Short mmCIF file of C-alpha atoms in Angstrom, two decimals:
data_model
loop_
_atom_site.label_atom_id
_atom_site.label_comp_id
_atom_site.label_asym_id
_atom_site.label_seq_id
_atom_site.Cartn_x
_atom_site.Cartn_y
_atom_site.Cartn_z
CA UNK E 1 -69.39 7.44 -12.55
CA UNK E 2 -69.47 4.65 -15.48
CA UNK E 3 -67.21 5.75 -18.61
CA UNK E 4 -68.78 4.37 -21.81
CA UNK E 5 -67.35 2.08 -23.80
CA UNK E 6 -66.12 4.57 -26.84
CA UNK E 7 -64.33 7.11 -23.75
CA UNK E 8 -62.56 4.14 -22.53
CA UNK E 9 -61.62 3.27 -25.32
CA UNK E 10 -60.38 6.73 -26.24
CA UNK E 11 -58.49 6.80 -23.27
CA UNK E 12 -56.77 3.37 -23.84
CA UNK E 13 -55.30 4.37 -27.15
CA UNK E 14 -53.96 7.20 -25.74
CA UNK E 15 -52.36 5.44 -23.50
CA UNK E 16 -50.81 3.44 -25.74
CA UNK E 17 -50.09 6.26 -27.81
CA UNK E 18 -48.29 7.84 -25.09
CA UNK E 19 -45.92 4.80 -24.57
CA UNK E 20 -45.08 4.10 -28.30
CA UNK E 21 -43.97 7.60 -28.52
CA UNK E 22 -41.91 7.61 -25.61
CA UNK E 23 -40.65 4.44 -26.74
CA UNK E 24 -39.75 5.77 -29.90
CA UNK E 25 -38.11 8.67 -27.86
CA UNK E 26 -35.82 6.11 -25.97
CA UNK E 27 -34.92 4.34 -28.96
CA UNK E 28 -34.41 7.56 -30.60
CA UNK E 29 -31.97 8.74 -27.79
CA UNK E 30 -29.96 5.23 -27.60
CA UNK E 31 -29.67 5.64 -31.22
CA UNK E 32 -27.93 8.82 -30.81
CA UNK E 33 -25.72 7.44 -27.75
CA UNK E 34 -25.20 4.20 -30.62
CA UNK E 35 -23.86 6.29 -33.13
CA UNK E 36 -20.98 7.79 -31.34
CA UNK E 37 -20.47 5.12 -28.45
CA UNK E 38 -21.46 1.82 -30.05
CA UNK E 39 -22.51 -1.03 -26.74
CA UNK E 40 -19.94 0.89 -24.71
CA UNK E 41 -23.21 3.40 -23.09
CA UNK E 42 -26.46 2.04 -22.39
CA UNK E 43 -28.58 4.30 -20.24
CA UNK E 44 -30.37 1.67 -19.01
CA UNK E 45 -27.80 -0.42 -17.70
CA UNK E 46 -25.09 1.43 -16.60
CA UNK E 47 -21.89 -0.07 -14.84
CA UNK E 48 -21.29 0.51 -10.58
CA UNK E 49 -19.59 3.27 -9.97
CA UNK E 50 -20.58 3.68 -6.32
CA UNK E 51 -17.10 3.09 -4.23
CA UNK E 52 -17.86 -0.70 -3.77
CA UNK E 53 -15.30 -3.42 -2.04
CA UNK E 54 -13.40 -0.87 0.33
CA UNK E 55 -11.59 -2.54 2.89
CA UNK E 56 -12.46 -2.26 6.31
CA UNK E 57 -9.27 -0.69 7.22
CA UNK E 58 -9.71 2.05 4.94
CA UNK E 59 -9.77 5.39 7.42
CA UNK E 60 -10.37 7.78 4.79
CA UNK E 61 -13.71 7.62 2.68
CA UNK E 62 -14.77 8.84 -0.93
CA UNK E 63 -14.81 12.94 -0.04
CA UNK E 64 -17.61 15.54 -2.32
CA UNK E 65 -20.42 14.65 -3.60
CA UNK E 66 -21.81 11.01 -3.49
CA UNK E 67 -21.47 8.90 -6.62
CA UNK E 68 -24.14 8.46 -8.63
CA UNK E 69 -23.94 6.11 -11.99
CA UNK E 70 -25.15 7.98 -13.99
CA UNK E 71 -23.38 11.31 -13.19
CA UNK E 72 -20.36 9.12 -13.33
CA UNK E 73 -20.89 7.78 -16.33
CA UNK E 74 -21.20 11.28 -17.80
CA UNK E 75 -18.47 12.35 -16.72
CA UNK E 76 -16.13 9.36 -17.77
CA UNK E 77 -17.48 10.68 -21.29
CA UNK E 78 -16.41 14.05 -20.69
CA UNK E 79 -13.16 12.86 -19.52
CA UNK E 80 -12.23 11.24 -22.61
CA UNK E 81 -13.92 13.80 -24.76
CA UNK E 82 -11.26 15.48 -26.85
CA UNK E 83 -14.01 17.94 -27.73
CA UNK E 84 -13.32 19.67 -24.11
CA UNK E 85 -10.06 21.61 -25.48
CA UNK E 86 -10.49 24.17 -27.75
CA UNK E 87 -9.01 22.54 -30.79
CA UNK E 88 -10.97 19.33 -30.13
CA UNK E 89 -7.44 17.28 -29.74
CA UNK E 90 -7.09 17.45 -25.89
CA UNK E 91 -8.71 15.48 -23.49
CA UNK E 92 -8.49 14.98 -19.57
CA UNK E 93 -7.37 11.42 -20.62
CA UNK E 94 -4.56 12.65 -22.75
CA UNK E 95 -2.93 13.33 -19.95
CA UNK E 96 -4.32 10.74 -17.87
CA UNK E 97 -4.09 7.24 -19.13
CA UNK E 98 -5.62 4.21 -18.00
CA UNK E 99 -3.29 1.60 -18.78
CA UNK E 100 -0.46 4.11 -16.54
CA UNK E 101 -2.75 3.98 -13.45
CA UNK E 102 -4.35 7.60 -14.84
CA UNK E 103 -0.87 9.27 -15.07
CA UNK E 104 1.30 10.10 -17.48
CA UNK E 105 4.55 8.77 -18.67
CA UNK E 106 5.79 12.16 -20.48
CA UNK E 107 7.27 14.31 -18.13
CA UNK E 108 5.26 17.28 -18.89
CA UNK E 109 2.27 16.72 -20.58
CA UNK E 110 1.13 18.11 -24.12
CA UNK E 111 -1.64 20.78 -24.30
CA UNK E 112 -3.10 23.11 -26.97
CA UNK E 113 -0.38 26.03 -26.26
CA UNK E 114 2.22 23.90 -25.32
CA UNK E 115 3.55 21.63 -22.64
CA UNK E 116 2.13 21.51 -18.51
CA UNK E 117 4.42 23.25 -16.33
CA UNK E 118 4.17 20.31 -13.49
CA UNK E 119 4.03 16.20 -14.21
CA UNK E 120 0.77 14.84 -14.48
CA UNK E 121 -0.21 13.17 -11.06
CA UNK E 122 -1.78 9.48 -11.08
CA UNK E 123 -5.64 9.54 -10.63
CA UNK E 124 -5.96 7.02 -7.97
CA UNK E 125 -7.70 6.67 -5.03
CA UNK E 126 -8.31 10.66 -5.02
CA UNK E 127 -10.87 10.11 -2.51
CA UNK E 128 -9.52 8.26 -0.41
CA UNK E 129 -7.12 10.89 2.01
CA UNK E 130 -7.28 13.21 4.38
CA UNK E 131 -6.86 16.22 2.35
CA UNK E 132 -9.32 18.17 0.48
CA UNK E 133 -6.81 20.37 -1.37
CA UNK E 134 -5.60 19.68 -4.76
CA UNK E 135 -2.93 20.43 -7.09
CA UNK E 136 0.55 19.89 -6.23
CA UNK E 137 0.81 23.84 -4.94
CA UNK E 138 -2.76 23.19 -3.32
CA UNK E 139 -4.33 25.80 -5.09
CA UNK E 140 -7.80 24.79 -5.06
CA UNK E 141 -9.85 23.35 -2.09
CA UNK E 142 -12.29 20.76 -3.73
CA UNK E 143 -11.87 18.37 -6.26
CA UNK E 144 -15.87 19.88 -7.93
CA UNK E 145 -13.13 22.96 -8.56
CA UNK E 146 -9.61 21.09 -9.64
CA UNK E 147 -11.63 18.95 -12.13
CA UNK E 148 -12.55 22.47 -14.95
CA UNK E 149 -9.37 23.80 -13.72
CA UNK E 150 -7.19 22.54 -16.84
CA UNK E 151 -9.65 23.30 -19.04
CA UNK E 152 -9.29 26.65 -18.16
CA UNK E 153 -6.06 26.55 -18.77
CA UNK E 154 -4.99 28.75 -21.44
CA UNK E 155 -1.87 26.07 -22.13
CA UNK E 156 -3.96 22.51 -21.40
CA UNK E 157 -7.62 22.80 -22.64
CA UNK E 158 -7.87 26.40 -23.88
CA UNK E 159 -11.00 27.82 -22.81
CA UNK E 160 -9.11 30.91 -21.31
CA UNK E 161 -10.49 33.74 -22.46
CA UNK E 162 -6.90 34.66 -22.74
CA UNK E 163 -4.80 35.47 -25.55
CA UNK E 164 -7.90 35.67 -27.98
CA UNK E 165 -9.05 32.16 -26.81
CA UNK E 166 -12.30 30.74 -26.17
CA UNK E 167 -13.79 31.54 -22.53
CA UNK E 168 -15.21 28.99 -20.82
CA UNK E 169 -19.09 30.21 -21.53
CA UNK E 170 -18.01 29.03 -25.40
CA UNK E 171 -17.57 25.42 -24.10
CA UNK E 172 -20.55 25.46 -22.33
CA UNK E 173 -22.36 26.74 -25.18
CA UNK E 174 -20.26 24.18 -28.10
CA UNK E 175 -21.13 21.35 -25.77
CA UNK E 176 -24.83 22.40 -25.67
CA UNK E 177 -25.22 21.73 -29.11
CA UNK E 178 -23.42 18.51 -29.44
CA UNK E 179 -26.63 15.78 -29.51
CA UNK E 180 -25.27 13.44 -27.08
CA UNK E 181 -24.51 16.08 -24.64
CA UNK E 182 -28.62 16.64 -24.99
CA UNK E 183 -29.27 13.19 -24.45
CA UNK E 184 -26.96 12.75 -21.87
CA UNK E 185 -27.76 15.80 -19.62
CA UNK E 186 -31.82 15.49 -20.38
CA UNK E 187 -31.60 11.94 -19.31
CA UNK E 188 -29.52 12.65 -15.97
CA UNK E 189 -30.60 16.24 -15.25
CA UNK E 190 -33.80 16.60 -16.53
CA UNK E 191 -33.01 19.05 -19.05
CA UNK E 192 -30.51 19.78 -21.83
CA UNK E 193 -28.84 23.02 -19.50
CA UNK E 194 -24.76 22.36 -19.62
CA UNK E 195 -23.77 24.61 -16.81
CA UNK E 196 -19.64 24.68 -14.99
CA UNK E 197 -21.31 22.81 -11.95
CA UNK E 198 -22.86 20.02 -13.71
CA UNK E 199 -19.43 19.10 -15.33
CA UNK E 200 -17.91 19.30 -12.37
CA UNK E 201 -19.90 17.19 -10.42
CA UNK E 202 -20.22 14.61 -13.12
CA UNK E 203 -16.33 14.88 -13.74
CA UNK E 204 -15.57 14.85 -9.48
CA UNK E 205 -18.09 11.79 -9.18
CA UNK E 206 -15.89 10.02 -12.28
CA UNK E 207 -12.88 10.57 -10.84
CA UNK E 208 -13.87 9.66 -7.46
CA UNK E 209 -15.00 6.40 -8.24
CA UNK E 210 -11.38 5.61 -9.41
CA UNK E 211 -10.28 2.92 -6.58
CA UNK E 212 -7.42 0.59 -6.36
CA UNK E 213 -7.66 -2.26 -3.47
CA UNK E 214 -6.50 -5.37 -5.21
CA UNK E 215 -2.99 -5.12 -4.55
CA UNK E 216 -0.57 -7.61 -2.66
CA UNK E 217 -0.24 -5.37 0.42
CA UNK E 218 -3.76 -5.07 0.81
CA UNK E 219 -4.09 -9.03 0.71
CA UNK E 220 -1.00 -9.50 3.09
CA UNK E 221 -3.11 -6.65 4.92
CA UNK E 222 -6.23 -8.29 5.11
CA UNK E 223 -4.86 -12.02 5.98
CA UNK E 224 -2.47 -10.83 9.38
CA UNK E 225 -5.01 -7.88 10.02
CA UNK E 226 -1.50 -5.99 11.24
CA UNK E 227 -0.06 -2.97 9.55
CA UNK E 228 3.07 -4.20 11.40
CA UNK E 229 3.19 -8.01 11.24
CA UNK E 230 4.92 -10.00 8.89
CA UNK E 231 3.00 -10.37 5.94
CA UNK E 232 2.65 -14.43 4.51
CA UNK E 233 2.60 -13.22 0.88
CA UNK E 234 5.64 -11.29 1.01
CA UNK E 235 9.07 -12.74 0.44
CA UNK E 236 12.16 -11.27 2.96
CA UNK E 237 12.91 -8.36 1.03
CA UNK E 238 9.32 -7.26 0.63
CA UNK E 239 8.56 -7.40 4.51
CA UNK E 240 11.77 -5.78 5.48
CA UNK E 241 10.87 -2.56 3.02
CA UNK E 242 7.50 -2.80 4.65
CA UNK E 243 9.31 -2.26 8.05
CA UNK E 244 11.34 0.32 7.02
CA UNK E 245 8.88 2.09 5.09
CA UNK E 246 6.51 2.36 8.64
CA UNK E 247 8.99 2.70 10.87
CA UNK E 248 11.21 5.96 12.12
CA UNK E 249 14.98 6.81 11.59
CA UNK E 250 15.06 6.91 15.43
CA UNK E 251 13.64 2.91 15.38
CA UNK E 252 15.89 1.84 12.42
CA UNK E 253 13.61 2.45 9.30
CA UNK E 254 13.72 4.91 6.63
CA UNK E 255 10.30 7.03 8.21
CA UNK E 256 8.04 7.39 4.85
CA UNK E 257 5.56 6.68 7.33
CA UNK E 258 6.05 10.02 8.76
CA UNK E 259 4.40 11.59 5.24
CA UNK E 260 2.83 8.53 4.05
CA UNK E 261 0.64 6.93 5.90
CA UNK E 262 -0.67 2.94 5.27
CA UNK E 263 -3.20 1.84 4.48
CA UNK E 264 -4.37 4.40 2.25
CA UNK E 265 -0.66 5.76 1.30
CA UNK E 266 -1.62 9.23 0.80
CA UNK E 267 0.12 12.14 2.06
CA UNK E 268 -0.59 13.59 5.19
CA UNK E 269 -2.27 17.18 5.59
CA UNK E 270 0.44 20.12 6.33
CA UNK E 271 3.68 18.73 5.09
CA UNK E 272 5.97 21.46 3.49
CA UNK E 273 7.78 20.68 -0.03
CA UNK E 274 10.00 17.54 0.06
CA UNK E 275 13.47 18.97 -1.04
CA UNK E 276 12.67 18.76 -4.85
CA UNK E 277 12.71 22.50 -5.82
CA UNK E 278 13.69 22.37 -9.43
CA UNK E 279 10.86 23.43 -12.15
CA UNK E 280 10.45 20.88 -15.26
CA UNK E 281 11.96 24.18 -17.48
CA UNK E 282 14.72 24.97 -16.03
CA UNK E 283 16.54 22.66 -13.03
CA UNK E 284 18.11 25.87 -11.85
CA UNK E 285 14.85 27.83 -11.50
CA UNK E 286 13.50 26.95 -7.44
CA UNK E 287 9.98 26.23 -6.65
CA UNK E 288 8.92 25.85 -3.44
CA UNK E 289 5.33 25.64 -3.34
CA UNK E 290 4.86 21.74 -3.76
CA UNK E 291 3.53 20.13 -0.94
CA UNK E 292 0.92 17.29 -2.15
CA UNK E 293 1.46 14.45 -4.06
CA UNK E 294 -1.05 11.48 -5.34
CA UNK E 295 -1.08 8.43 -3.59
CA UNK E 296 2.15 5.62 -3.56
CA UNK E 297 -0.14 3.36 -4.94
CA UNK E 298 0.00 2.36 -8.26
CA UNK E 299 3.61 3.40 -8.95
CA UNK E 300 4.23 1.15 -11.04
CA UNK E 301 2.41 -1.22 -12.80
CA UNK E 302 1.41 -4.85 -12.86
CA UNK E 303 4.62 -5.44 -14.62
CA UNK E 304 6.84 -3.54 -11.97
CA UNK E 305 7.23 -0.69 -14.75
CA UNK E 306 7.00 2.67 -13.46
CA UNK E 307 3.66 4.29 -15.04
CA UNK E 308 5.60 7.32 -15.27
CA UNK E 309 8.34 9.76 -13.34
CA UNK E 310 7.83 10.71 -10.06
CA UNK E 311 7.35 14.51 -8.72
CA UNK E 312 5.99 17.26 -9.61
CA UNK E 313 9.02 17.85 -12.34
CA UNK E 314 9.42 14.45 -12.91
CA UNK E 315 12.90 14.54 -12.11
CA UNK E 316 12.83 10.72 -10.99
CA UNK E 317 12.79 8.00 -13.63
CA UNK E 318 13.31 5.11 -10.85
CA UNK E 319 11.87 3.70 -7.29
CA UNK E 320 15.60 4.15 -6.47
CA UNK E 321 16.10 8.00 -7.50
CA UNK E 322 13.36 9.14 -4.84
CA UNK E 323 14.79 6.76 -2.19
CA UNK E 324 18.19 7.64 -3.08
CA UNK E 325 17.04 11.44 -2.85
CA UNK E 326 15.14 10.50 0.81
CA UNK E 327 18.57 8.76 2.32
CA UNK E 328 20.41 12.45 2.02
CA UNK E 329 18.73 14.79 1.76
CA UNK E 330 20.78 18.45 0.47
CA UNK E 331 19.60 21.45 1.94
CA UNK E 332 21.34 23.52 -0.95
CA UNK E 333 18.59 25.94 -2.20
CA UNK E 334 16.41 24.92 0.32
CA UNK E 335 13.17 26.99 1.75
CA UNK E 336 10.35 25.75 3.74
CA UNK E 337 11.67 21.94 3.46
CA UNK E 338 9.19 20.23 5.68
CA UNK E 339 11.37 19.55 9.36
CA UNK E 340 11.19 15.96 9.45
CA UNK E 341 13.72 16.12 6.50
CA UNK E 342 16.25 17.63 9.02
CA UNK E 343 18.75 16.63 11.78
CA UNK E 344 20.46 18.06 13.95
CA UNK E 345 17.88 20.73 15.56
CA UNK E 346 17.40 21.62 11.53
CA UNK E 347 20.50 22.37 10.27
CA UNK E 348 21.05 19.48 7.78
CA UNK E 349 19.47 17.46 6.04
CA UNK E 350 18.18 13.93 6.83
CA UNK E 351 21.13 11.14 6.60
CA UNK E 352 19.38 7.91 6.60
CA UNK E 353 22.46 5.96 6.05
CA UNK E 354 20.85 2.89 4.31
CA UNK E 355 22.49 0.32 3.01
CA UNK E 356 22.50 -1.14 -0.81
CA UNK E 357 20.12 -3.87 0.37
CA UNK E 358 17.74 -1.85 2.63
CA UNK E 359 17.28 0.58 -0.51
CA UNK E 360 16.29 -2.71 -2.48
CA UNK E 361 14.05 -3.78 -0.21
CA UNK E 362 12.14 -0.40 -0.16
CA UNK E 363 11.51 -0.68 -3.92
CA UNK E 364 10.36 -4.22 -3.97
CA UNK E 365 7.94 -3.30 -0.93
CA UNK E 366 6.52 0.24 -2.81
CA UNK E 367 5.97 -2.28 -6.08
CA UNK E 368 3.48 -4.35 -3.52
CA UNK E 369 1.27 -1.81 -3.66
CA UNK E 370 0.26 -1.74 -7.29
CA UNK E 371 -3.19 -3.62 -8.30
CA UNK E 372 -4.57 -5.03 -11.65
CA UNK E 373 -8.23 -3.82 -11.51
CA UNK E 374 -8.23 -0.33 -12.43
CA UNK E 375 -5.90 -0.27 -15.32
CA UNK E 376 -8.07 -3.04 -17.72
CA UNK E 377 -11.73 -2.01 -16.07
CA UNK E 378 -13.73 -1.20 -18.75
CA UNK E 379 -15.97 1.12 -16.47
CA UNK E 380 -12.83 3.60 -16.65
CA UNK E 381 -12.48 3.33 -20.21
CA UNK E 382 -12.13 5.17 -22.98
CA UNK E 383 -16.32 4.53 -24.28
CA UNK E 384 -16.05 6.54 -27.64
CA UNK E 385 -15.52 4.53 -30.56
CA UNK E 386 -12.12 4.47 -32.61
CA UNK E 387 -12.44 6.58 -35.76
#
């Protein structure tokens, strides 16, 4: 059938019609996204946050859902956004800061109703170890869940429900009516619908995409090819921690290897707590329930400054507190202490024995493991603008 002339060109101003007004509707949205993020969000060209450059030697892969940009992107904004705690002054971020690897350098960590009861962990490579249990107890079996978990919290986010607080349908519903949170989820989603799963797979896929490769042990790794070899870009001291870091009391080394396991350097699955019992409020009030920890990469930073204490109380303020604490280990207090801290069929604790210069070497070789990347990349920045 032949259209006529006038229907065509009916149809062709529609057309155009049509595209000017979703044009408009783009520019309209980016506006929005403009107002509160300035050139730091751009729907249309958004940065890689696919896991990209893994080493080959990397045994454990990104775990939950697969990374997508844009659902990474979101929830990077979420993660900053102070507007997730109930008094719109909290945000994951305040606890977990970029330029300290995604830790925290306070021992406990401020919330609404007062102060965390555990350290915050570092943020790295969370997807890269064998474990799919998080929290330092293990509480929770998937990262989709840990991620809403402090905002929950009656004393971190405060969207309780407790104590007269906001439940967590009122954050659903207060981020529903913020406009970028429309743009955002209409854009990604399809529709404007804020729902508990959506922010957790946007805030899992953010987190996720958190990686740390660059470091010199991974280039000392990657020129021998040998977890065990002498690596060229390490001085004396460096290799020899390396050698007693992976190698057992039995063979002369310190056995970290036995809980921490190169290349990835996260704890192994079913280890029992460590010997550190005491709670951040009071030293002489026992918990024995911690049995994960992040990843010993990124300890410290660039500079060789720890980016903050280390366990779950923060009890350490030095590489040479926890090694100190591994050489002997005290058994005072102790319950469910994982076995390979004990001698003697189990009835002490491990004596290591090392000497001033073996400790030393340990801390120059756990500083090897720190990169540069993830603490300047502006894809895990803070995108809202100052003020």
């Amino acid at each position: 059938m032949k259209l006529s002339p006038i229907l065509l060109l009916s149809i062709l101003f529609l057309a155009i019609s049509c595209q000017n007004d979703d044009e408009e509707y783009i520019a309209t949205d980016q506006s929005i996204l403009n107002a509160v993020f300035g050139d730091n969000i751009n729907l249309e060209h958004t940065a890689e946050y696919q896991n990209f450059n893994i080493p080959s030697y990397i045994r454990f892969t990104a775990s939950g859902n697969t990374i997508d940009n844009k659902k990474a992107l979101l929830g990077r904004i979420l993660f900053y956004d102070q507007q997730l705690s109930v008094n719109n002054s909290i945000s994951c971020a305040s606890c977990h800061h970029q330029e300290n690897a995604f830790g925290d350098t306070a021992t406990a960590s401020i919330g609404v109703n007062g102060t965390t009861g555990r350290h915050s962990m570092r943020l790295i490579n969370t997807g890269f170890q064998p474990s799919t249990n998080f929290f330092w107890d293990e509480r929770v079996t998937s990262l989709e869940e840990q991620v809403t978990q402090p905002i929950r919290d009656h004393t971190e986010m405060g969207f309780s429900g407790e104590q007269g607080s906001p439940g967590f349908d009122d954050l659903l519903l207060k981020l529903s009516l913020i406009d970028y949170y429309q743009v955002l989820f209409n854009e990604i989603y399809g529709d404007q619908l804020v729902t508990e799963a959506r922010l957790q797979e946007s805030l899992s896929q953010f987190v996720l995409s958190i990686q740390s490769f660059d470091s010199e042990y991974d280039a000392g790794l990657m020129a021998t090819g040998n977890l065990g070899g002498i690596f060229p870009n390490y001085n004396t001291s460096e290799n020899r921690g390396k050698f007693l870091f992976t190698t057992t009391p039995q063979n002369g080394g310190a056995g970290c290897v036995s809980c921490h396991v190169p290349p990835e350097f996260a704890i192994k699955d079913n280890i029992q707590n460590n010997g550190v019992i005491a709670t951040i409020q009071d030293a002489a009030v026992f918990d024995h329930t911690n049995t994960r920890s992040p990843s010993l990469r990124n300890i410290t930073n660039p500079e060789g400054a720890l980016n903050g204490p280390l366990m779950h109380n923060g009890s350490f303020t030095t590489i040479m507190d926890m090694i100190e604490h591994y050489n002997a280990i005290d058994l005072t207090n102790q319950q469910s202490i994982d076995p390979i801290l004990l001698e003697n069929n189990g009835t002490t604790g491990q004596q290591l024995r090392l000497s001033d210069t073996d400790k030393t070497a340990l801390v120059d070789f756990l500083k090897t493991l720190s990169g540069d990347d993830v603490y300047t990349n502006v894809k895990w920045s803070n995108p809202f603008l100052e003020g």
